[in-house]
CSV table of C-alpha atoms and ligand atoms in Angstrom, one decimal:
chain,number,residue,atom,x,y,z
A,1,MET,CA,51.5,143.8,83.0
A,2,THR,CA,53.9,142.0,85.4
A,3,SER,CA,57.7,142.1,84.6
A,4,PRO,CA,58.8,139.5,82.0
A,5,VAL,CA,59.7,135.9,82.6
A,6,ARG,CA,63.3,135.7,81.3
A,7,LEU,CA,64.4,132.6,79.4
A,8,ALA,CA,67.9,131.2,78.8
A,9,LEU,CA,67.8,129.0,75.7
A,10,LEU,CA,70.5,126.3,75.6
A,11,GLY,CA,70.9,125.0,72.1
A,12,CYS,CA,69.6,126.5,68.9
A,13,GLY,CA,69.5,123.6,66.4
A,14,THR,CA,66.4,121.7,65.0
A,15,VAL,CA,64.3,122.2,68.1
A,16,GLY,CA,65.8,125.4,69.5
A,17,GLN,CA,65.2,127.4,66.3
A,18,GLU,CA,61.6,126.4,66.3
A,19,VAL,CA,61.3,127.4,70.0
A,20,VAL,CA,62.6,130.9,69.0
A,21,ARG,CA,60.2,131.1,66.1
A,22,LEU,CA,57.2,130.1,68.2
A,23,LEU,CA,58.2,132.5,71.0
A,24,HIS,CA,58.3,135.3,68.5
A,25,GLU,CA,55.1,134.4,66.5
A,26,GLN,CA,53.0,133.8,69.6
A,27,SER,CA,54.4,136.3,72.0
A,28,ALA,CA,51.2,138.2,72.6
A,29,ASP,CA,49.1,135.0,73.1
A,30,LEU,CA,51.7,133.5,75.4
A,31,ALA,CA,51.9,136.7,77.4
A,32,ALA,CA,48.2,136.8,77.8
A,33,ARG,CA,48.1,133.1,78.9
A,34,ILE,CA,50.9,133.4,81.4
A,35,GLY,CA,50.1,136.9,82.6
A,36,ALA,CA,53.6,138.2,81.8
A,37,PRO,CA,55.6,138.4,78.6
A,38,LEU,CA,58.3,135.9,77.9
A,39,GLU,CA,61.7,137.3,77.0
A,40,ILE,CA,64.8,135.6,75.7
A,41,ALA,CA,67.8,136.6,77.9
A,42,GLY,CA,70.3,134.7,75.9
A,43,ILE,CA,70.9,131.7,73.6
A,44,ALA,CA,73.9,129.4,74.2
A,45,VAL,CA,75.3,127.5,71.2
A,46,ARG,CA,78.5,125.8,70.2
A,47,ARG,CA,79.3,127.8,67.1
A,48,LEU,CA,78.5,131.5,67.0
A,49,GLY,CA,78.9,131.9,63.2
A,50,ARG,CA,76.6,129.0,62.2
A,51,ASP,CA,73.8,129.9,59.7
A,52,ARG,CA,70.5,129.7,61.5
A,53,GLY,CA,68.4,131.1,58.7
A,54,ASP,CA,66.4,134.3,59.4
A,55,LEU,CA,65.7,133.8,63.0
A,56,PRO,CA,63.6,136.6,64.5
A,57,VAL,CA,66.1,137.3,67.3
A,58,ASP,CA,68.9,139.7,68.0
A,59,GLU,CA,72.4,138.4,67.2
A,60,ASP,CA,73.7,139.8,70.4
A,61,LEU,CA,71.8,137.3,72.4
A,62,PHE,CA,74.0,134.4,71.2
A,63,THR,CA,76.8,133.2,73.4
A,64,THR,CA,79.1,130.1,73.8
A,65,ASP,CA,79.1,130.5,77.6
A,66,ALA,CA,76.1,128.4,78.6
A,67,LEU,CA,77.1,128.3,82.3
A,68,GLY,CA,77.6,132.0,82.4
A,69,LEU,CA,74.1,132.5,80.9
A,70,ILE,CA,72.5,130.1,83.4
A,71,LYS,CA,74.1,131.8,86.4
A,72,ARG,CA,72.8,135.3,85.4
A,73,ASP,CA,70.4,136.7,88.1
A,74,ASP,CA,68.0,137.9,85.4
A,75,VAL,CA,67.3,134.3,84.1
A,76,ASP,CA,64.2,132.6,85.5
A,77,VAL,CA,63.7,129.6,83.2
A,78,VAL,CA,66.3,127.5,81.5
A,79,ILE,CA,65.3,125.7,78.3
A,80,GLU,CA,67.7,122.9,77.4
A,81,VAL,CA,67.6,121.6,73.8
A,82,VAL,CA,71.3,120.6,73.4
A,83,GLY,CA,71.1,116.9,74.2
A,84,GLY,CA,73.6,114.4,75.6
A,85,ILE,CA,74.7,113.7,79.1
A,86,GLU,CA,77.5,116.3,79.8
A,87,PRO,CA,77.7,119.2,79.9
A,88,ALA,CA,73.8,119.2,80.0
A,89,ARG,CA,73.7,117.5,83.4
A,90,SER,CA,76.0,120.0,85.1
A,91,TRP,CA,74.2,122.9,83.5
A,92,LEU,CA,70.8,121.8,84.6
A,93,VAL,CA,71.8,120.8,88.1
A,94,GLU,CA,73.4,124.2,88.5
A,95,ALA,CA,70.3,125.9,87.2
A,96,LEU,CA,67.9,123.9,89.4
A,97,ARG,CA,70.0,124.3,92.5
A,98,ALA,CA,69.9,128.0,91.9
A,99,GLY,CA,66.1,127.9,92.0
A,100,LYS,CA,65.5,128.3,88.3
A,101,SER,CA,62.9,126.3,86.5
A,102,VAL,CA,64.1,123.9,83.8
A,103,VAL,CA,62.4,122.7,80.6
A,104,THR,CA,64.3,120.0,78.8
A,105,ALA,CA,63.8,117.7,75.8
A,106,ASN,CA,66.8,115.6,76.9
A,107,LYS,CA,65.5,112.0,77.2
A,108,ALA,CA,69.0,110.5,77.3
A,109,LEU,CA,69.9,112.6,80.4
A,110,LEU,CA,66.6,112.0,82.2
A,111,ALA,CA,66.9,108.3,81.7
A,112,GLU,CA,70.6,108.2,82.7
A,113,ASP,CA,70.4,110.5,85.7
A,114,GLY,CA,66.9,111.9,86.2
A,115,VAL,CA,67.4,111.4,90.0
A,116,ALA,CA,70.2,114.1,90.1
A,117,LEU,CA,67.9,116.5,88.3
A,118,HIS,CA,64.8,115.8,90.5
A,119,GLU,CA,67.0,116.2,93.6
A,120,ALA,CA,68.4,119.5,92.4
A,121,ALA,CA,64.9,120.7,91.6
A,122,ALA,CA,63.7,119.8,95.1
A,123,GLU,CA,66.7,121.5,96.6
A,124,GLY,CA,66.3,124.8,94.6
A,125,GLY,CA,62.5,124.9,94.6
A,126,GLY,CA,62.1,125.3,90.9
A,127,ASP,CA,60.2,123.1,88.4
A,128,LEU,CA,61.6,120.4,86.2
A,129,TYR,CA,59.4,119.7,83.1
A,130,TYR,CA,60.3,117.4,80.2
A,131,GLU,CA,57.2,116.8,78.1
A,132,ALA,CA,59.2,117.0,74.8
A,133,SER,CA,61.6,114.2,75.9
A,134,VAL,CA,59.1,111.4,75.0
A,135,ALA,CA,57.0,111.2,71.9
A,136,GLY,CA,57.6,114.8,70.8
A,137,ALA,CA,54.4,116.8,70.4
A,138,ILE,CA,52.2,114.2,72.0
A,139,PRO,CA,50.8,115.3,75.4
A,140,LEU,CA,51.8,112.2,77.3
A,141,LEU,CA,53.9,112.9,80.4
A,142,ARG,CA,51.5,115.5,81.7
A,143,PRO,CA,48.5,113.1,81.5
A,144,LEU,CA,50.7,110.4,83.2
A,145,ARG,CA,51.9,112.7,86.0
A,146,GLU,CA,48.7,114.7,86.5
A,147,SER,CA,45.5,113.4,84.8
A,148,LEU,CA,46.0,109.8,85.7
A,149,HIS,CA,47.2,110.3,89.2
A,150,GLY,CA,43.9,109.1,90.6
A,151,ASP,CA,44.1,105.8,88.8
A,152,ARG,CA,46.4,102.8,88.8
A,153,ILE,CA,48.3,102.2,85.5
A,154,ASN,CA,49.1,98.6,84.8
A,155,ARG,CA,50.8,98.7,81.4
A,156,VAL,CA,52.2,101.1,78.9
A,157,THR,CA,52.9,99.9,75.4
A,158,GLY,CA,54.3,102.4,72.9
A,159,ILE,CA,55.8,103.1,69.6
A,160,VAL,CA,58.2,105.9,70.7
A,161,ASN,CA,60.8,106.1,67.9
A,162,GLY,CA,59.8,107.5,64.6
A,163,THR,CA,62.8,106.4,62.6
A,164,THR,CA,62.3,102.7,63.4
A,165,ASN,CA,58.6,103.0,62.9
A,166,PHE,CA,59.2,104.5,59.4
A,167,ILE,CA,61.7,101.6,58.6
A,168,LEU,CA,59.4,98.8,59.8
A,169,SER,CA,56.3,100.4,58.1
A,170,ALA,CA,58.3,100.5,54.8
A,171,MET,CA,59.3,96.9,55.2
A,172,ASP,CA,55.7,96.0,55.8
A,173,ALA,CA,54.4,97.9,52.9
A,174,THR,CA,57.0,97.0,50.3
A,175,GLY,CA,58.7,93.8,51.4
A,176,ALA,CA,62.0,95.6,51.6
A,177,GLY,CA,64.8,94.3,53.8
A,178,PHE,CA,66.1,96.4,56.8
A,179,ALA,CA,69.1,97.9,54.9
A,180,GLU,CA,67.0,99.0,52.0
A,181,ALA,CA,64.4,100.6,54.2
A,182,LEU,CA,67.0,102.3,56.3
A,183,GLU,CA,68.5,103.8,53.1
A,184,GLU,CA,65.1,105.2,52.2
A,185,ALA,CA,64.6,106.6,55.8
A,186,THR,CA,68.0,108.3,55.5
A,187,ALA,CA,67.3,109.8,52.1
A,188,LEU,CA,64.0,111.2,53.4
A,189,GLY,CA,65.6,112.7,56.5
A,190,TYR,CA,63.9,110.3,58.9
A,191,ALA,CA,67.2,108.7,59.9
A,192,GLU,CA,70.4,110.4,61.1
A,193,ALA,CA,73.8,109.8,59.4
A,194,ASP,CA,74.6,107.6,62.4
A,195,PRO,CA,71.3,105.8,63.1
A,196,THR,CA,72.6,103.7,66.0
A,197,ALA,CA,70.7,105.4,68.8
A,198,ASP,CA,67.4,104.8,66.9
A,199,VAL,CA,67.9,101.4,65.2
A,200,GLU,CA,69.6,99.8,68.2
A,201,GLY,CA,66.8,100.9,70.5
A,202,PHE,CA,68.8,103.2,72.8
A,203,ASP,CA,66.4,106.2,72.1
A,204,ALA,CA,63.3,104.1,72.7
A,205,ALA,CA,64.9,102.6,75.9
A,206,ALA,CA,65.5,106.1,77.4
A,207,LYS,CA,61.9,107.0,76.7
A,208,ALA,CA,60.7,103.7,78.1
A,209,ALA,CA,62.5,104.4,81.4
A,210,ILE,CA,60.9,107.9,81.6
A,211,LEU,CA,57.4,106.5,80.9
A,212,ALA,CA,57.8,103.6,83.4
A,213,SER,CA,59.0,106.0,86.2
A,214,LEU,CA,56.0,108.3,85.7
A,215,ALA,CA,53.4,105.6,85.2
A,216,PHE,CA,54.4,103.4,88.1
A,217,HIS,CA,55.7,106.0,90.6
A,218,THR,CA,59.1,104.4,90.8
A,219,ARG,CA,62.6,105.0,89.5
A,220,VAL,CA,63.6,103.3,86.3
A,221,GLY,CA,66.8,104.2,84.6
A,222,ALA,CA,68.1,103.4,81.1
A,223,ALA,CA,70.2,100.5,82.5
A,224,ASP,CA,67.0,98.9,83.9
A,225,VAL,CA,65.5,98.6,80.4
A,226,HIS,CA,66.0,95.4,78.4
A,227,ARG,CA,66.9,96.7,74.9
A,228,GLU,CA,66.9,95.1,71.4
A,229,GLY,CA,66.9,97.0,68.2
A,230,ILE,CA,65.5,96.3,64.8
A,231,THR,CA,68.7,95.6,62.8
A,232,GLU,CA,68.0,91.8,62.8
A,233,VAL,CA,64.5,92.0,61.6
A,234,THR,CA,64.4,90.5,58.1
A,235,ALA,CA,62.0,90.6,55.2
A,236,ALA,CA,61.3,87.0,56.0
A,237,ASP,CA,60.3,87.9,59.5
A,238,MET,CA,57.9,90.5,58.2
A,239,ALA,CA,56.5,87.9,55.7
A,240,SER,CA,56.0,85.5,58.6
A,241,ALA,CA,54.2,88.2,60.6
A,242,GLN,CA,52.0,89.0,57.6
A,243,ALA,CA,51.1,85.3,57.2
A,244,MET,CA,49.7,85.4,60.7
A,245,GLY,CA,47.7,88.6,60.2
A,246,CYS,CA,50.3,90.6,62.1
A,247,THR,CA,53.0,93.3,61.5
A,248,ILE,CA,56.2,94.0,63.4
A,249,LYS,CA,56.8,97.1,65.5
A,250,LEU,CA,59.5,98.2,67.8
A,251,LEU,CA,57.6,98.4,71.0
A,252,CYS,CA,58.4,99.8,74.4
A,253,ILE,CA,56.6,97.8,77.0
A,254,ALA,CA,56.4,98.8,80.7
A,255,ALA,CA,54.3,96.5,82.9
A,256,ARG,CA,53.5,95.9,86.5
A,257,GLY,CA,53.9,92.4,87.8
A,258,VAL,CA,54.4,90.3,90.8
A,259,ASP,CA,57.5,88.2,91.3
A,260,PRO,CA,57.5,84.6,92.6
A,261,THR,CA,57.9,86.0,96.2
A,262,GLY,CA,54.8,88.1,95.9
A,263,ARG,CA,56.7,91.4,95.6
A,264,GLU,CA,55.3,94.0,93.2
A,265,THR,CA,57.6,94.6,90.2
A,266,VAL,CA,58.0,96.5,87.0
A,267,SER,CA,59.4,95.1,83.8
A,268,VAL,CA,60.6,97.5,81.1
A,269,ARG,CA,61.7,96.3,77.7
A,270,VAL,CA,62.2,97.6,74.2
A,271,HIS,CA,62.3,95.0,71.3
A,272,PRO,CA,60.7,94.3,68.0
A,273,ALA,CA,57.5,92.3,68.4
A,274,MET,CA,54.7,90.9,66.2
A,275,ILE,CA,51.3,92.5,66.9
A,276,PRO,CA,48.0,91.6,65.2
A,277,ARG,CA,46.8,94.1,62.6
A,278,SER,CA,43.7,94.6,64.8
A,279,HIS,CA,45.8,96.1,67.6
A,280,PRO,CA,45.5,99.9,67.8
A,281,LEU,CA,49.3,100.3,67.5
A,282,ALA,CA,49.5,98.2,64.2
A,283,SER,CA,48.0,101.1,62.2
A,284,VAL,CA,50.5,103.6,63.5
A,285,GLY,CA,52.6,104.2,60.3
A,286,ASP,CA,55.5,106.2,58.9
A,287,ALA,CA,57.3,108.2,61.6
A,288,PHE,CA,54.4,108.6,63.9
A,289,ASN,CA,54.4,107.7,67.5
A,290,ALA,CA,51.6,106.3,69.7
A,291,VAL,CA,51.4,105.1,73.3
A,292,PHE,CA,48.7,102.8,74.6
A,293,VAL,CA,48.0,103.1,78.3
A,294,GLU,CA,46.0,100.5,80.3
A,295,ALA,CA,44.7,101.7,83.7
A,296,ASP,CA,42.3,100.1,86.2
A,297,ALA,CA,39.5,102.7,86.1
A,298,ALA,CA,40.2,104.6,82.8
A,299,GLY,CA,40.6,101.4,80.8
A,300,GLN,CA,42.5,101.7,77.5
A,301,LEU,CA,43.8,105.1,76.3
A,302,MET,CA,45.7,105.8,73.2
A,303,PHE,CA,48.0,108.8,72.6
A,304,TYR,CA,49.0,109.5,69.0
A,305,GLY,CA,50.9,112.1,67.0
A,306,ARG,CA,54.2,113.4,65.7
A,307,GLY,CA,57.0,112.1,67.9
A,308,ALA,CA,59.8,114.3,66.5
A,309,GLY,CA,60.7,117.2,64.3
A,310,GLY,CA,61.5,120.8,65.2
A,311,ALA,CA,58.1,122.4,65.4
A,312,PRO,CA,56.2,119.4,67.0
A,313,THR,CA,58.9,119.1,69.7
A,314,ALA,CA,59.0,122.9,70.2
A,315,SER,CA,55.2,122.8,70.8
A,316,ALA,CA,55.8,120.5,73.8
A,317,VAL,CA,58.7,122.7,75.0
A,318,LEU,CA,56.5,125.8,74.8
A,319,GLY,CA,53.7,124.1,76.7
A,320,ASP,CA,56.1,123.4,79.5
A,321,VAL,CA,57.5,126.9,79.4
A,322,VAL,CA,54.0,128.3,79.9
A,323,ALA,CA,53.4,125.9,82.8
A,324,VAL,CA,56.6,126.7,84.7
A,325,SER,CA,56.2,130.4,84.0
A,326,ARG,CA,52.7,130.4,85.5
A,327,ASN,CA,54.0,128.5,88.5
A,328,ARG,CA,56.7,131.1,89.1
A,329,LEU,CA,54.3,134.0,88.9
A,330,ALA,CA,52.0,132.2,91.3
A,331,GLY,CA,54.9,131.5,93.6
A,332,VAL,CA,54.2,127.7,93.5
A,333,ARG,CA,56.0,124.7,92.1
A,334,ALA,CA,54.6,121.5,90.6
A,335,ALA,CA,54.5,118.3,92.6
A,336,SER,CA,57.9,116.8,93.1
A,337,GLU,CA,59.0,113.5,91.6
A,338,SER,CA,56.6,110.7,92.7
A,339,ALA,CA,58.7,107.6,93.3
A,340,TYR,CA,57.2,106.2,96.5
A,341,ALA,CA,56.2,102.8,95.0
A,342,ASP,CA,59.9,101.9,94.7
A,343,LEU,CA,59.2,98.8,92.6
A,344,ALA,CA,61.8,96.1,92.0
A,345,VAL,CA,62.8,95.9,88.3
A,346,ARG,CA,62.2,92.4,87.0
A,347,PRO,CA,64.9,90.9,85.0
A,348,MET,CA,64.0,90.2,81.3
A,349,GLY,CA,64.4,86.4,81.8
A,350,GLU,CA,61.3,86.6,84.1
A,351,ALA,CA,59.2,88.8,81.8
A,352,LEU,CA,56.2,86.9,80.5
A,353,THR,CA,56.1,86.8,76.7
A,354,ARG,CA,55.1,84.7,73.8
A,355,TYR,CA,57.3,83.7,70.9
A,356,HIS,CA,56.7,83.1,67.2
A,357,VAL,CA,59.4,80.7,66.0
A,358,SER,CA,59.9,79.7,62.3
A,359,LEU,CA,62.0,76.6,61.7
A,360,ASP,CA,63.4,75.1,58.6
A,361,VAL,CA,63.4,71.3,59.5
A,362,ALA,CA,64.1,68.0,57.9
A,363,ASP,CA,60.9,66.7,56.3
A,364,ARG,CA,60.7,63.3,57.9
A,365,PRO,CA,58.5,61.4,60.4
A,366,GLY,CA,59.0,62.2,64.1
A,367,VAL,CA,60.4,65.7,63.5
A,368,LEU,CA,57.3,67.5,65.0
A,369,ALA,CA,57.4,65.3,68.1
A,370,SER,CA,61.1,66.0,68.6
A,371,VAL,CA,60.6,69.7,68.3
A,372,ALA,CA,57.6,69.6,70.6
A,373,SER,CA,59.6,67.7,73.2
A,374,VAL,CA,62.1,70.6,73.4
A,375,PHE,CA,59.4,73.0,74.2
A,376,ALA,CA,58.0,70.7,76.8
A,377,ARG,CA,61.4,70.2,78.4
A,378,HIS,CA,61.5,74.0,79.1
A,379,ASP,CA,57.9,74.1,80.2
A,380,VAL,CA,56.9,76.2,77.3
A,381,SER,CA,53.4,75.4,76.1
A,382,ILE,CA,52.7,75.5,72.3
A,383,ALA,CA,49.6,77.4,71.2
A,384,THR,CA,49.7,76.7,67.5
A,385,VAL,CA,51.8,74.8,65.0
A,386,ARG,CA,51.7,75.4,61.2
A,387,GLN,CA,53.5,73.3,58.8
A,388,GLY,CA,54.6,74.7,55.4
A,389,SER,CA,55.4,72.7,52.3
A,390,ALA,CA,58.8,71.4,51.5
A,391,GLY,CA,60.8,74.0,49.5
A,392,GLY,CA,58.8,76.8,51.0
A,393,PRO,CA,60.1,80.2,51.4
A,394,ALA,CA,62.5,79.3,54.2
A,395,GLY,CA,63.4,75.8,53.1
A,396,ARG,CA,64.9,73.8,50.3
A,397,ASP,CA,63.9,70.4,48.8
A,398,GLY,CA,63.5,67.8,51.5
A,399,ASP,CA,62.9,70.4,54.2
A,400,ALA,CA,59.7,71.6,55.7
A,401,GLU,CA,58.8,74.8,57.4
A,402,LEU,CA,57.4,74.7,60.9
A,403,VAL,CA,55.9,77.8,62.4
A,404,ILE,CA,55.2,77.6,66.2
A,405,VAL,CA,53.5,80.2,68.4
A,406,THR,CA,53.8,79.6,72.1
A,407,HIS,CA,51.6,80.5,75.1
A,408,VAL,CA,53.0,83.0,77.6
A,409,ALA,CA,56.1,81.8,79.3
A,410,PRO,CA,59.1,83.4,81.0
A,411,ASP,CA,61.4,84.9,78.4
A,412,ALA,CA,64.4,82.9,79.7
A,413,ALA,CA,62.5,79.6,79.1
A,414,LEU,CA,61.7,80.7,75.6
A,415,ALA,CA,65.2,81.7,74.9
A,416,ALA,CA,66.5,78.4,76.2
A,417,THR,CA,64.0,76.5,74.0
A,418,VAL,CA,65.2,78.3,70.9
A,419,GLY,CA,68.8,77.7,71.9
A,420,GLU,CA,68.2,74.0,72.1
A,421,LEU,CA,66.3,73.9,68.9
A,422,ARG,CA,69.3,75.5,67.1
A,423,GLY,CA,71.4,72.6,68.2
A,424,LEU,CA,69.2,69.8,66.9
A,425,ASP,CA,70.4,68.1,63.7
A,426,ILE,CA,66.8,67.9,62.3
A,427,VAL,CA,66.6,71.7,62.5
A,428,ARG,CA,68.4,73.1,59.5
A,429,SER,CA,67.9,76.7,60.6
A,430,VAL,CA,65.8,78.8,62.9
A,431,THR,CA,64.6,81.3,60.3
A,432,SER,CA,62.7,83.7,62.6
A,433,VAL,CA,62.3,84.3,66.3
A,434,LEU,CA,60.0,87.1,67.4
A,435,ARG,CA,58.1,88.0,70.5
A,436,VAL,CA,54.4,88.3,70.1
A,437,GLU,CA,52.3,90.9,71.8
A,438,GLY,CA,48.5,91.3,71.8
A,439,ASP,CA,46.1,88.5,70.9
A,440,ALA,CA,47.8,87.2,67.7
B,1,NAP,N1,65.1,116.9,66.8
B,1,NAP,C1,64.0,116.3,67.2
B,1,NAP,O1,63.1,116.0,66.5
B,1,NAP,C2,63.8,116.0,68.7
B,1,NAP,C3,62.6,115.4,69.2
B,1,NAP,C4,62.5,115.2,70.6
B,1,NAP,C5,63.5,115.5,71.4
B,1,NAP,N2,64.7,116.1,70.9
B,1,NAP,C6,65.8,116.4,71.9
B,1,NAP,O2,66.0,117.8,71.8
B,1,NAP,C7,67.4,118.0,72.0
B,1,NAP,C8,68.0,118.9,70.9
B,1,NAP,O3,67.8,118.2,69.7
B,1,NAP,P1,68.1,118.9,68.3
B,1,NAP,O4,67.6,117.9,67.2
B,1,NAP,O5,67.5,120.2,68.3
B,1,NAP,O6,69.7,118.9,68.3
B,1,NAP,P2,70.6,119.7,67.3
B,1,NAP,O7,69.9,120.2,66.0
B,1,NAP,O8,71.8,119.0,67.1
B,1,NAP,O9,71.0,121.1,68.1
B,1,NAP,C9,71.8,121.1,69.2
B,1,NAP,C10,72.1,122.5,69.6
B,1,NAP,O10,72.9,122.4,70.8
B,1,NAP,C11,74.0,123.3,70.6
B,1,NAP,N3,75.2,122.7,71.3
B,1,NAP,C12,75.7,121.5,71.2
B,1,NAP,N4,76.8,121.4,72.1
B,1,NAP,C13,76.8,122.6,72.8
B,1,NAP,C14,77.7,123.1,73.8
B,1,NAP,N5,78.7,122.3,74.3
B,1,NAP,N6,77.5,124.3,74.3
B,1,NAP,C15,76.5,125.1,73.8
B,1,NAP,N7,75.6,124.6,72.8
B,1,NAP,C16,75.8,123.4,72.3
B,1,NAP,C17,74.3,123.3,69.1
B,1,NAP,O11,75.1,124.4,68.8
B,1,NAP,P3,75.4,124.8,67.2
B,1,NAP,O12,74.1,125.2,66.6
B,1,NAP,O13,76.3,125.9,67.4
B,1,NAP,O14,76.0,123.6,66.7
B,1,NAP,C18,72.9,123.3,68.6
B,1,NAP,O15,72.4,124.6,68.5
B,1,NAP,C19,68.0,116.6,72.2
B,1,NAP,O16,68.0,116.3,73.6
B,1,NAP,C20,67.1,115.7,71.5
B,1,NAP,O17,67.1,114.4,72.0
B,1,NAP,C21,64.9,116.3,69.6
């Protein structure tokens, strides 16, 4: 058999340890599939003494000198499962410029500065693979960057953060508020001690940027993504959604569009939204992920599975390791980044959405007309109005509940409408404002 493909593993935490285990358990199969054995040349960590269980690997392989490991001549492939922007970016740029292939799960880095990595890969001639960076175990990036390259993708809608999906699923099932559901997620290990990256939508926004770049052959970075988290979603919002036959999910939505000047654009956003229970994404529960792709010829495709966890993520990492190793043995590299479309990123204010607005209003004649005139003033057309009884869930005696769902309109017009409604004296409170996706 050919000489081994030598791997530098950067990071040996949740994902890295499973990578080591899978490399050990499947070594014979992996060697047969690649045509050469895989061998770990070294493992870079922060703390040498940390307990990593009974990992099937020689202690001597561990080092705290990641850069020294990357620079070694006997390293062919660098696997990065450390996370964060620096020093990961410098390490990977160094590795790629030196002609090594890189496999990474680092969504934050790819969304922040994927360009630097792609440029370094082009310069060095190695591969840059990152299947594990979005939706964990789900084969998604390879289909986008290979299988669907003969088609035109128009829209990608996804649930790409397991923590927030667990929280929203719990709120839907039990009527719990956000804080209570977060507590449960933390107790069960679905939320980290600091859940900010998940609940504020940063993690999903990074993934949205990666998905949009691949789907539309353009460059989208984290800063181009409109981001809202789920911390403001209340039990009352969920009850409103349920009353309409919907649930609430944190969605990442990347869509092609055309701006008023006729220029092709892409809009990328992450925010909670109501979706009808009949939508394929509505039944994605617990910490699962799913991504719904709409393409011209293929039609609608749905990718579903475990979006996180050591073993599922390691599965995606290993798939990439096999691919880049085969390429090295064959003396080829995968196609470079495809960003030729160079689409303009459309500001959120121009994104076309629908709103569901619940108002607690004074229960007296003319109120409905006054509220409707605010919508009309901002050119937002109302699709349905439902009036609840005085003293309903959101109201008090002498009040009524109005639930309004709009037709599609620019997000800025909808936001301005809600802003003006908040200032009306007949509106006691705006109890819920949610975007609506799908045919609710
Ligand atoms: N966990 C998941 O379910 C999941 C899913 C998809 C993608 N990812 C991505 O995979 C990556 C790793 O995640 P993880 O959950 O495995 O993280 P983790 O458990 O925190 O492990 C991080 C590893 O990196 C090492 N490390 C940190 N700073 C270092 C430094 N300066 N030099 C050398 N080593 C350093 C740590 O060393 P010590 O062990 O010595 O502390 C640890 O082994 C991240 O990019 C994450 O976004 C994770």
